[in-house]
Short mmCIF file of C-alpha atoms in Angstrom, two decimals:
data_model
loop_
_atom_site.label_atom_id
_atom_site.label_comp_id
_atom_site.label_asym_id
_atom_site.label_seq_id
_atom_site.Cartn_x
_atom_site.Cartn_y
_atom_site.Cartn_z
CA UNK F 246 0.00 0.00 0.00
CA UNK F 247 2.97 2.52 0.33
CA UNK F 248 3.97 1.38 -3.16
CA UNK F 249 0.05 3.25 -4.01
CA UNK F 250 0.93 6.23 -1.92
CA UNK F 251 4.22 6.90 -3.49
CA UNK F 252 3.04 6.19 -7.00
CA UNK F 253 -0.21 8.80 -6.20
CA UNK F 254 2.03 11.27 -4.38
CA UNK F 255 4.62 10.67 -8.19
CA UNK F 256 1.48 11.73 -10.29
CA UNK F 257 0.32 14.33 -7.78
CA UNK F 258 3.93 15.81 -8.82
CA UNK F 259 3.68 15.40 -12.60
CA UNK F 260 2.13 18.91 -13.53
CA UNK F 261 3.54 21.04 -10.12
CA UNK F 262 5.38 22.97 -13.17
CA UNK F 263 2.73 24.26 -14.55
CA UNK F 264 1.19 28.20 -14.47
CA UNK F 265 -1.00 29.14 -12.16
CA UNK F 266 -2.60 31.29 -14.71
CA UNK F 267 -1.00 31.41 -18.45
CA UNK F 268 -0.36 34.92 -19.67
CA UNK F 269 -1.12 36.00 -23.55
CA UNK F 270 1.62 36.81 -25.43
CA UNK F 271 0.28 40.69 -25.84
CA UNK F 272 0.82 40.78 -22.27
CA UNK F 273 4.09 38.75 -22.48
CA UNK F 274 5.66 41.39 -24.97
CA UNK F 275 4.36 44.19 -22.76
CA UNK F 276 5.65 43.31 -19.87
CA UNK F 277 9.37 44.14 -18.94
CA UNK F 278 10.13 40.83 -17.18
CA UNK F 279 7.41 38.41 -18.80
CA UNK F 280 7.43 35.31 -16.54
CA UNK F 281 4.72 33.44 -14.99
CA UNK F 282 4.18 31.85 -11.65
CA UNK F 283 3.97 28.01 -11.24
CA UNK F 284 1.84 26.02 -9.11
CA UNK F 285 4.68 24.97 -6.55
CA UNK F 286 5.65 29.00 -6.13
CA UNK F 287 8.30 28.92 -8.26
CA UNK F 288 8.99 31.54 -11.43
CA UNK F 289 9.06 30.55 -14.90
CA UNK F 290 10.91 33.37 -17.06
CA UNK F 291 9.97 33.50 -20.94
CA UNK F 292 12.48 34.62 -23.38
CA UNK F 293 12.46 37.90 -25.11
CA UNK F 294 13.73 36.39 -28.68
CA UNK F 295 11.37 33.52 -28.19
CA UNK F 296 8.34 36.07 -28.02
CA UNK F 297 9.88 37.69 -30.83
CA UNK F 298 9.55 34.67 -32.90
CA UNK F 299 5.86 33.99 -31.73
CA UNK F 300 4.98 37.65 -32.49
CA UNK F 301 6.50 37.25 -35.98
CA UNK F 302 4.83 34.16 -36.61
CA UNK F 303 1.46 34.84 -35.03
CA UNK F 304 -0.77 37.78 -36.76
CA UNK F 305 -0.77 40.61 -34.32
CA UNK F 306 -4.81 40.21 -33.85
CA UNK F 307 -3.86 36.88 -32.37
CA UNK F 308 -1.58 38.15 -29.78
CA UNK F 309 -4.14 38.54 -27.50
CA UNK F 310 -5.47 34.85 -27.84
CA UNK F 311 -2.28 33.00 -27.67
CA UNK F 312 -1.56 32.18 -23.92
CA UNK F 313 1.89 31.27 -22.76
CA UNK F 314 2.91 28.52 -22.24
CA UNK F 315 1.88 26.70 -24.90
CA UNK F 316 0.81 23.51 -23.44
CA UNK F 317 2.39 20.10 -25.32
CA UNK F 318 -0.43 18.00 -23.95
CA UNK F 319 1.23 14.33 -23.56
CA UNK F 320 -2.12 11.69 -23.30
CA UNK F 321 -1.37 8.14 -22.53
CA UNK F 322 -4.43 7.59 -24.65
CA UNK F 323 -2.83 9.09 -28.22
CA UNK F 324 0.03 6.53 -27.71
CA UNK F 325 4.05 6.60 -27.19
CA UNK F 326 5.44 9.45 -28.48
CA UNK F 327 2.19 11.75 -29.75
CA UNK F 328 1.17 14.63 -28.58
CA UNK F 329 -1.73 17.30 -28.44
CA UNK F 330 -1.80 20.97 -28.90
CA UNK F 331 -4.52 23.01 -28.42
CA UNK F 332 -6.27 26.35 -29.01
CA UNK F 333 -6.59 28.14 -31.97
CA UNK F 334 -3.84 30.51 -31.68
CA UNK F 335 -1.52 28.32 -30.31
CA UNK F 336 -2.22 25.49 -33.35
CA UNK F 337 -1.84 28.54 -35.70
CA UNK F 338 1.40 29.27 -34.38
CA UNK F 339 2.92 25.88 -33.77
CA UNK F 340 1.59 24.98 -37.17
CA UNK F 341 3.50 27.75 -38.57
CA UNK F 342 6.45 26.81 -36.82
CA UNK F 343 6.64 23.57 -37.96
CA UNK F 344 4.99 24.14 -40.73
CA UNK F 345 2.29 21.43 -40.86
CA UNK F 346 -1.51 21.87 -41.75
CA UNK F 347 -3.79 21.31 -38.05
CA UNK F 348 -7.34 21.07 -37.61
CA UNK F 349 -8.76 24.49 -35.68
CA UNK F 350 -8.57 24.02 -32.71
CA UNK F 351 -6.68 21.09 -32.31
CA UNK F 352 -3.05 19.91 -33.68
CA UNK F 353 -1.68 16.51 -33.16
CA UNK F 354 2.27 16.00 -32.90
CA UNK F 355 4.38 13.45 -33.03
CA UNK F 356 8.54 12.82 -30.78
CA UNK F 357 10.37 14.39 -33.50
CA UNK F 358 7.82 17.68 -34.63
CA UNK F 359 8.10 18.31 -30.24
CA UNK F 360 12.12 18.13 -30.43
CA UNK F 361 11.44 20.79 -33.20
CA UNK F 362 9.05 22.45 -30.74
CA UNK F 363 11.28 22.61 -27.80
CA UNK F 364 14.24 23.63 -29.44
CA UNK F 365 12.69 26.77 -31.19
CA UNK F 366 10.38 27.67 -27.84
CA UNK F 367 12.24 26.21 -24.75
CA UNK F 368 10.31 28.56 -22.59
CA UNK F 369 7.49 29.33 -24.09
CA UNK F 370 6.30 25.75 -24.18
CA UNK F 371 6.12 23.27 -21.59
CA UNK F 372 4.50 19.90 -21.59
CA UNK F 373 1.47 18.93 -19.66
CA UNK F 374 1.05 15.24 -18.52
CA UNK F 375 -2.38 14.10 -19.06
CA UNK F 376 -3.60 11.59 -16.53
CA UNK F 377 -5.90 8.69 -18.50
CA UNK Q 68 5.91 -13.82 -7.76
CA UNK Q 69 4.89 -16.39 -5.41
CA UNK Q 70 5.60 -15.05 -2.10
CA UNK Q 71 3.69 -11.58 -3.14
CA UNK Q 72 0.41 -14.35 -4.20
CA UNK Q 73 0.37 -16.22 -0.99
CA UNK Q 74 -0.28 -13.14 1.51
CA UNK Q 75 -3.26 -12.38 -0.50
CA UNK Q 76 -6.76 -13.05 0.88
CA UNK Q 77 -8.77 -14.97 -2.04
CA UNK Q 78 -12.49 -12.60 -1.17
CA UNK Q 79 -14.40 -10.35 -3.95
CA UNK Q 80 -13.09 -7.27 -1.82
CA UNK Q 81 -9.49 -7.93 -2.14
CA UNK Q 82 -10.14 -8.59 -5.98
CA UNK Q 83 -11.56 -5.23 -6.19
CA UNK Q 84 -9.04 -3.54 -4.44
CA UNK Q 85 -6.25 -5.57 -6.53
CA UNK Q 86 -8.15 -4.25 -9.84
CA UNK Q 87 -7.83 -0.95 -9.11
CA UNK Q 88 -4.43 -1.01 -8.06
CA UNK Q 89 -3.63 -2.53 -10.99
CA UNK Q 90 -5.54 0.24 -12.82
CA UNK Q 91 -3.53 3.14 -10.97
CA UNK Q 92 -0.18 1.63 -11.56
CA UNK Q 93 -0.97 0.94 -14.93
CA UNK Q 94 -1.87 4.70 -15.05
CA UNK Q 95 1.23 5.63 -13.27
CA UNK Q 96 3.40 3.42 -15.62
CA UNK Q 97 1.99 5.11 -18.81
CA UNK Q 98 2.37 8.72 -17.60
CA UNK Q 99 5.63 8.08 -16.55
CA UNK Q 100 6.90 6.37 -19.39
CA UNK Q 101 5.67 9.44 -21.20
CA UNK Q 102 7.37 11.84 -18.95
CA UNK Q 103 10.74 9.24 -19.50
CA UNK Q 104 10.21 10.17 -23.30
CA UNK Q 105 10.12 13.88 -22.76
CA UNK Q 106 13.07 13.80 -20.58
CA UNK Q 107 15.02 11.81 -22.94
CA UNK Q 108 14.20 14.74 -25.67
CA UNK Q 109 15.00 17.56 -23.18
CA UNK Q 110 18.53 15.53 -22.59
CA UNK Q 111 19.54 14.86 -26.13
CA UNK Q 112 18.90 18.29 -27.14
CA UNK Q 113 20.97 19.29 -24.01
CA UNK Q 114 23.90 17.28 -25.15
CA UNK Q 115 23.64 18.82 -29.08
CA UNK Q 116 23.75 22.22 -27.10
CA UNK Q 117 26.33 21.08 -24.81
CA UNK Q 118 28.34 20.11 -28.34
CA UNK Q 119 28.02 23.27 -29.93
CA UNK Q 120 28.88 25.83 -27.20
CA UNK Q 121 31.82 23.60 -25.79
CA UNK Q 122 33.15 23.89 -30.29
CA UNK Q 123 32.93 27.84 -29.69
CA UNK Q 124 34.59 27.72 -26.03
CA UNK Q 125 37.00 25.76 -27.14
CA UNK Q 126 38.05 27.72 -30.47
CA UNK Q 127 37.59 31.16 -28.24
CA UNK Q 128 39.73 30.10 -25.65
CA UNK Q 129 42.48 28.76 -28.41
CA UNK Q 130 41.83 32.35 -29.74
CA UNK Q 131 42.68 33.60 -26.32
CA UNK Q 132 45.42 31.76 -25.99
CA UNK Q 133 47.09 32.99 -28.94
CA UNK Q 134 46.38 36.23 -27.71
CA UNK Q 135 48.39 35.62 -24.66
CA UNK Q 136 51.16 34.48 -26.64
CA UNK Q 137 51.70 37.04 -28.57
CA UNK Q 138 50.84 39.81 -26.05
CA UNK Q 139 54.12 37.47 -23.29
CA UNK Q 140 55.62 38.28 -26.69
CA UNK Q 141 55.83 41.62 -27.37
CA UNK Q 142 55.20 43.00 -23.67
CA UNK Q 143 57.50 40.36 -21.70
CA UNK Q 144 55.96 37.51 -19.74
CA UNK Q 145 56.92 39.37 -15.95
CA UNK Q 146 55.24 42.37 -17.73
CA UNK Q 147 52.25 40.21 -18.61
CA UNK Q 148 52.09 38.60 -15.55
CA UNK Q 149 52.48 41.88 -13.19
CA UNK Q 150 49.17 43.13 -15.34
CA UNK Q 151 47.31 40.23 -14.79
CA UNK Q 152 47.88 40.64 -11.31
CA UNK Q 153 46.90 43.99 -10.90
CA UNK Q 154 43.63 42.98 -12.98
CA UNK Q 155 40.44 43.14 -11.59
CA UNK Q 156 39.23 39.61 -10.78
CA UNK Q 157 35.52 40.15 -9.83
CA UNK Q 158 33.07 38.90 -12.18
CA UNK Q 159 29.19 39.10 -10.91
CA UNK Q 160 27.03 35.71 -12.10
CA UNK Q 161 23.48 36.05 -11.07
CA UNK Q 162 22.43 31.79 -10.29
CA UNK Q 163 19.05 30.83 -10.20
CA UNK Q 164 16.68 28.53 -11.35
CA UNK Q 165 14.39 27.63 -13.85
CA UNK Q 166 12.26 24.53 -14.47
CA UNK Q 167 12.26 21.60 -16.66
CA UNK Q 168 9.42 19.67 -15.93
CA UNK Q 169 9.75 19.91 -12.21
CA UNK Q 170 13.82 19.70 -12.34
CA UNK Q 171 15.22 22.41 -11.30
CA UNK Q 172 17.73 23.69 -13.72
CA UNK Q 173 20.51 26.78 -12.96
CA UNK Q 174 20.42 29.66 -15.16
CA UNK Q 175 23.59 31.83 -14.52
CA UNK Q 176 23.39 35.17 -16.09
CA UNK Q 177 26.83 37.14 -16.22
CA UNK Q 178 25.47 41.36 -17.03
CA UNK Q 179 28.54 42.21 -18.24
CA UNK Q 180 31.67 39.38 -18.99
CA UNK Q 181 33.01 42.39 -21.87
CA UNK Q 182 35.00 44.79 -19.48
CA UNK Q 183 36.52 48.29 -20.79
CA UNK Q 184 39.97 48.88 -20.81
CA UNK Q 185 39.62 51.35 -17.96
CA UNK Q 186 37.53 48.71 -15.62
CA UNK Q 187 39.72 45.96 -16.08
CA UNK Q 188 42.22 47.72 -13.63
CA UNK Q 189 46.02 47.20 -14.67
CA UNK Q 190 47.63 50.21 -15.74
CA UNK Q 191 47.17 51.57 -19.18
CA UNK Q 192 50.28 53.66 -19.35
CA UNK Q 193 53.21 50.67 -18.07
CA UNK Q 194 50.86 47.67 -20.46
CA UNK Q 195 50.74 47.58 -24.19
CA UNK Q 196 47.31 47.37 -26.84
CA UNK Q 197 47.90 44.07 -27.18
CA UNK Q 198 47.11 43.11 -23.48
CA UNK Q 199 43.68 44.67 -23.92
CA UNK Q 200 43.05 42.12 -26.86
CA UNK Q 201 44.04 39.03 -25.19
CA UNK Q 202 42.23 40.71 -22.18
CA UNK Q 203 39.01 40.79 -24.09
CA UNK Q 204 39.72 37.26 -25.90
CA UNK Q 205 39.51 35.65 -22.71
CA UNK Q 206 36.34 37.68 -21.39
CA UNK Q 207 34.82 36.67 -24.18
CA UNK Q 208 35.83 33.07 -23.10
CA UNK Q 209 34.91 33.10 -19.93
CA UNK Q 210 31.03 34.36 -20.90
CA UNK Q 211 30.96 31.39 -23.50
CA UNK Q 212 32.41 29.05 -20.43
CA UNK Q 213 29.87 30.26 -18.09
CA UNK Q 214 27.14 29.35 -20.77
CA UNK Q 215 28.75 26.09 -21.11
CA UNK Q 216 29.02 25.37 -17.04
CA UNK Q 217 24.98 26.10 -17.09
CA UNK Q 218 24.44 23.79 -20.23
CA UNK Q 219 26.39 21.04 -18.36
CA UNK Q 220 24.84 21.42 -14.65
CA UNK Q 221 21.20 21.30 -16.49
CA UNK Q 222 22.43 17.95 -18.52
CA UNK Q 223 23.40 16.67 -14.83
CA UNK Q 224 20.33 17.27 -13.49
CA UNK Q 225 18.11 16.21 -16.07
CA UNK Q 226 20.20 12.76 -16.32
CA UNK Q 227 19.48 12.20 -12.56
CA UNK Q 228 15.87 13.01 -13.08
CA UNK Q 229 15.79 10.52 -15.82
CA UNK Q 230 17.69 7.85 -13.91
CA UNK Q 231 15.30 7.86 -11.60
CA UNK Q 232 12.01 8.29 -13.92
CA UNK Q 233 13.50 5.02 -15.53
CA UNK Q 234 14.00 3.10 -12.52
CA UNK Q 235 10.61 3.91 -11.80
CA UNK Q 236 8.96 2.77 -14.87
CA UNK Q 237 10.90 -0.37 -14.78
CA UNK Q 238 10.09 -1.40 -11.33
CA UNK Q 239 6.41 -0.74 -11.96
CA UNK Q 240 6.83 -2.48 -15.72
CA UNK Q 241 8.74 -5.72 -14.50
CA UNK Q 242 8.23 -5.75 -10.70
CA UNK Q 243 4.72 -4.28 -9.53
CA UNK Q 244 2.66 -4.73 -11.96
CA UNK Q 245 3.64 -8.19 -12.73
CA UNK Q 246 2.88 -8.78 -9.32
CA UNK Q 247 -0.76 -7.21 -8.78
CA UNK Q 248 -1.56 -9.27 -12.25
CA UNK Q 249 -0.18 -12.79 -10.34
CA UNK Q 250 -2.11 -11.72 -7.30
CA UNK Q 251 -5.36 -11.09 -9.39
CA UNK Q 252 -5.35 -14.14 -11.68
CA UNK Q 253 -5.00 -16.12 -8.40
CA UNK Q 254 -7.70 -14.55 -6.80
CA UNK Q 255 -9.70 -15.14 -9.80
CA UNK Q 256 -8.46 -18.74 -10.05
CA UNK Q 257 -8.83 -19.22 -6.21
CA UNK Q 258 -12.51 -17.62 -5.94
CA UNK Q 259 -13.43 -20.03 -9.27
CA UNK Q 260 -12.42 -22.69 -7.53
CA UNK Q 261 -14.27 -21.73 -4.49
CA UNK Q 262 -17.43 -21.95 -6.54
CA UNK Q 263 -17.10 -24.55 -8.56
CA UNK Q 264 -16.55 -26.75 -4.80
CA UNK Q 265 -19.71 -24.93 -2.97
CA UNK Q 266 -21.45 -26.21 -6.80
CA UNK Q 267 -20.56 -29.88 -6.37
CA UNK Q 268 -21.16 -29.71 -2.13
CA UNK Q 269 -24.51 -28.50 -3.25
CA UNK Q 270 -25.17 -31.01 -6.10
CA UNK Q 271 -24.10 -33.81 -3.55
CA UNK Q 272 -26.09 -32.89 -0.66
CA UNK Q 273 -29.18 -32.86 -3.24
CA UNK Q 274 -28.37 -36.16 -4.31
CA UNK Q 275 -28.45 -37.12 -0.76
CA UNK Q 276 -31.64 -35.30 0.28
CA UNK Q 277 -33.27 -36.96 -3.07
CA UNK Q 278 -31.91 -40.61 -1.56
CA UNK Q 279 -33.18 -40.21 2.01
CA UNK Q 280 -36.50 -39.15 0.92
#
């Protein structure tokens, strides 16, 4: 029974690095230290040239619906090595990034697009375990 | 396997309770595994970073080197040496953290590794022109080292994360789960069993009732 208690406690701990609340990336740009606050207190900083990028890539109408972090959903469920994106800004932009064609709202990646993905946006992505 | 199978109680509860453990390390096995893959992304592109700014270290600080050479050269190695020692040899690194998936990974920031000729501190009217370039070669060398010392300290920690994530999914892949699956088909077995011998004690005891009456 401990075995369940540390295994609970493991996936308790999965998503502590997440944001408390995401910030958009009009509000990123704005701001002169963008960073948001994760849920175990501590500070995630987003970098200037990587906001750059998303501003560049993003239509400016869309800055205001693109939230940061962009969330790299990993789902048991897809299977080993897929991932989800979603939102429509943040397909738009991801999409443009690695330029693939996504559904609207929803844009489905697989090991070697999120290597892509993490290498161009180290801080302004982060991945999100989803529990099945 | 067997040890783990004979301390379980054959009942419907404990077959319950054995399904859903099952069910939540099977849960725990496939987010883990998934946060194993991410980690091993995170690490490799670590290392490819790790190559490439150790290439430009390395070729600045041959650079520097060079530098040196030429400035012991012209300027006299005591020369050189009394300089260096009269050079200033604070250099302010601002550590702190940042997070990779719950790791936390240093991020040293250096405001200003570049010095002017006037802040560096030796004296410009006893040292030569070609002290401030080997000067600035191996500032240059020393921001591209501390870039290098946070690429490697992140690798480190990320490696340890993974070690562990690993040795996680492998004792729930080939130990614990293994073992809730033995302890559940013997439950199932056992509690089979069960009814199959309360079937034929019942069929008997009819065949008895039917003879005495």
């Amino acid at each position: 029974m401990i075995i369940d208690q540390v295994l609970k406690f493991e996936l308790s701990r999965l998503n502590v690095h997440l944001p408390e609340r995401r910030i958009s990336l009009k509000e990123a740009l704005k701001s002169a230290k963008p960073q948001v606050a994760a849920r175990d207190g501590s500070i995630h900083a987003f970098k200037r040239e990587e906001l750059d990028l998303l501003a560049k890539t993003v239509p400016e109408a869309e800055w205001e619906r693109l939230y940061l972090p962009i969330l790299i959903a990993l789902d048991p469920k897809l299977g080993r090595g897929a991932a989800r994106i979603t939102g429509g800004a943040e397909v738009k932009a991801i999409s443009q990034i690695l330029e693939k064609k996504g559904a609207d709202d929803e844009l489905l990646i697989y090991r070697p697009e999120v290597a892509i993905v993490r290498r161009k946006l180290p801080t302004t992505t982060q991945y999100l375990f989803v529990p099945g | 396997m067997a040890a783990a199978v004979a301390v379980v109680t054959p009942t419907r509860m404990e077959l319950l309770k054995l399904k859903q453990r099952v069910s939540l390390a099977q849960r725990g096995h496939d987010l883990l595994r998934e946060k194993m893959d991410a980690l091993v992304i995170e690490f490799f592109e670590i290392l490819r970073r790790i190559g490439e700014a150790r290439t430009s270290a390395l070729k600045q600080l041959s650079q520097a080197y060079r530098a040196l050479s030429i400035c012991s050269a012209i300027m006299g190695t005591i020369e050189t040496r009394q300089a260096s020692k009269e050079a200033r040899r604070e250099l302010e690194v601002e550590v702190s953290t940042h997070h990779v998936m719950g790791i936390v990974v240093p991020t040293l920031e250096v405001e200003k590794v570049e010095r002017s000729v006037l802040d560096r501190g030796y004296s410009l009217y006893t040292t030569s022109s070609v002290l401030d370039d080997a000067s600035r070669e191996f500032e240059k060398a020393l921001g591209l080292l501390v870039k290098l010392a946070e690429l490697e300290e992140s690798a480190r920690a990320i490696a340890r994360e993974l070690e562990k994530t690993k040795r996680r999914v492998n004792a729930l892949e080939y130990i614990l789960i293994p073992r809730l699956r033995a302890a559940l088909k013997f439950i199932a077995m056992r509690l089979d069993e069960m009814e199959r011998e309360n079937f034929s004690r019942l069929k008997r005891i009819k065949a008895m009732l039917e003879a005495g009456a």
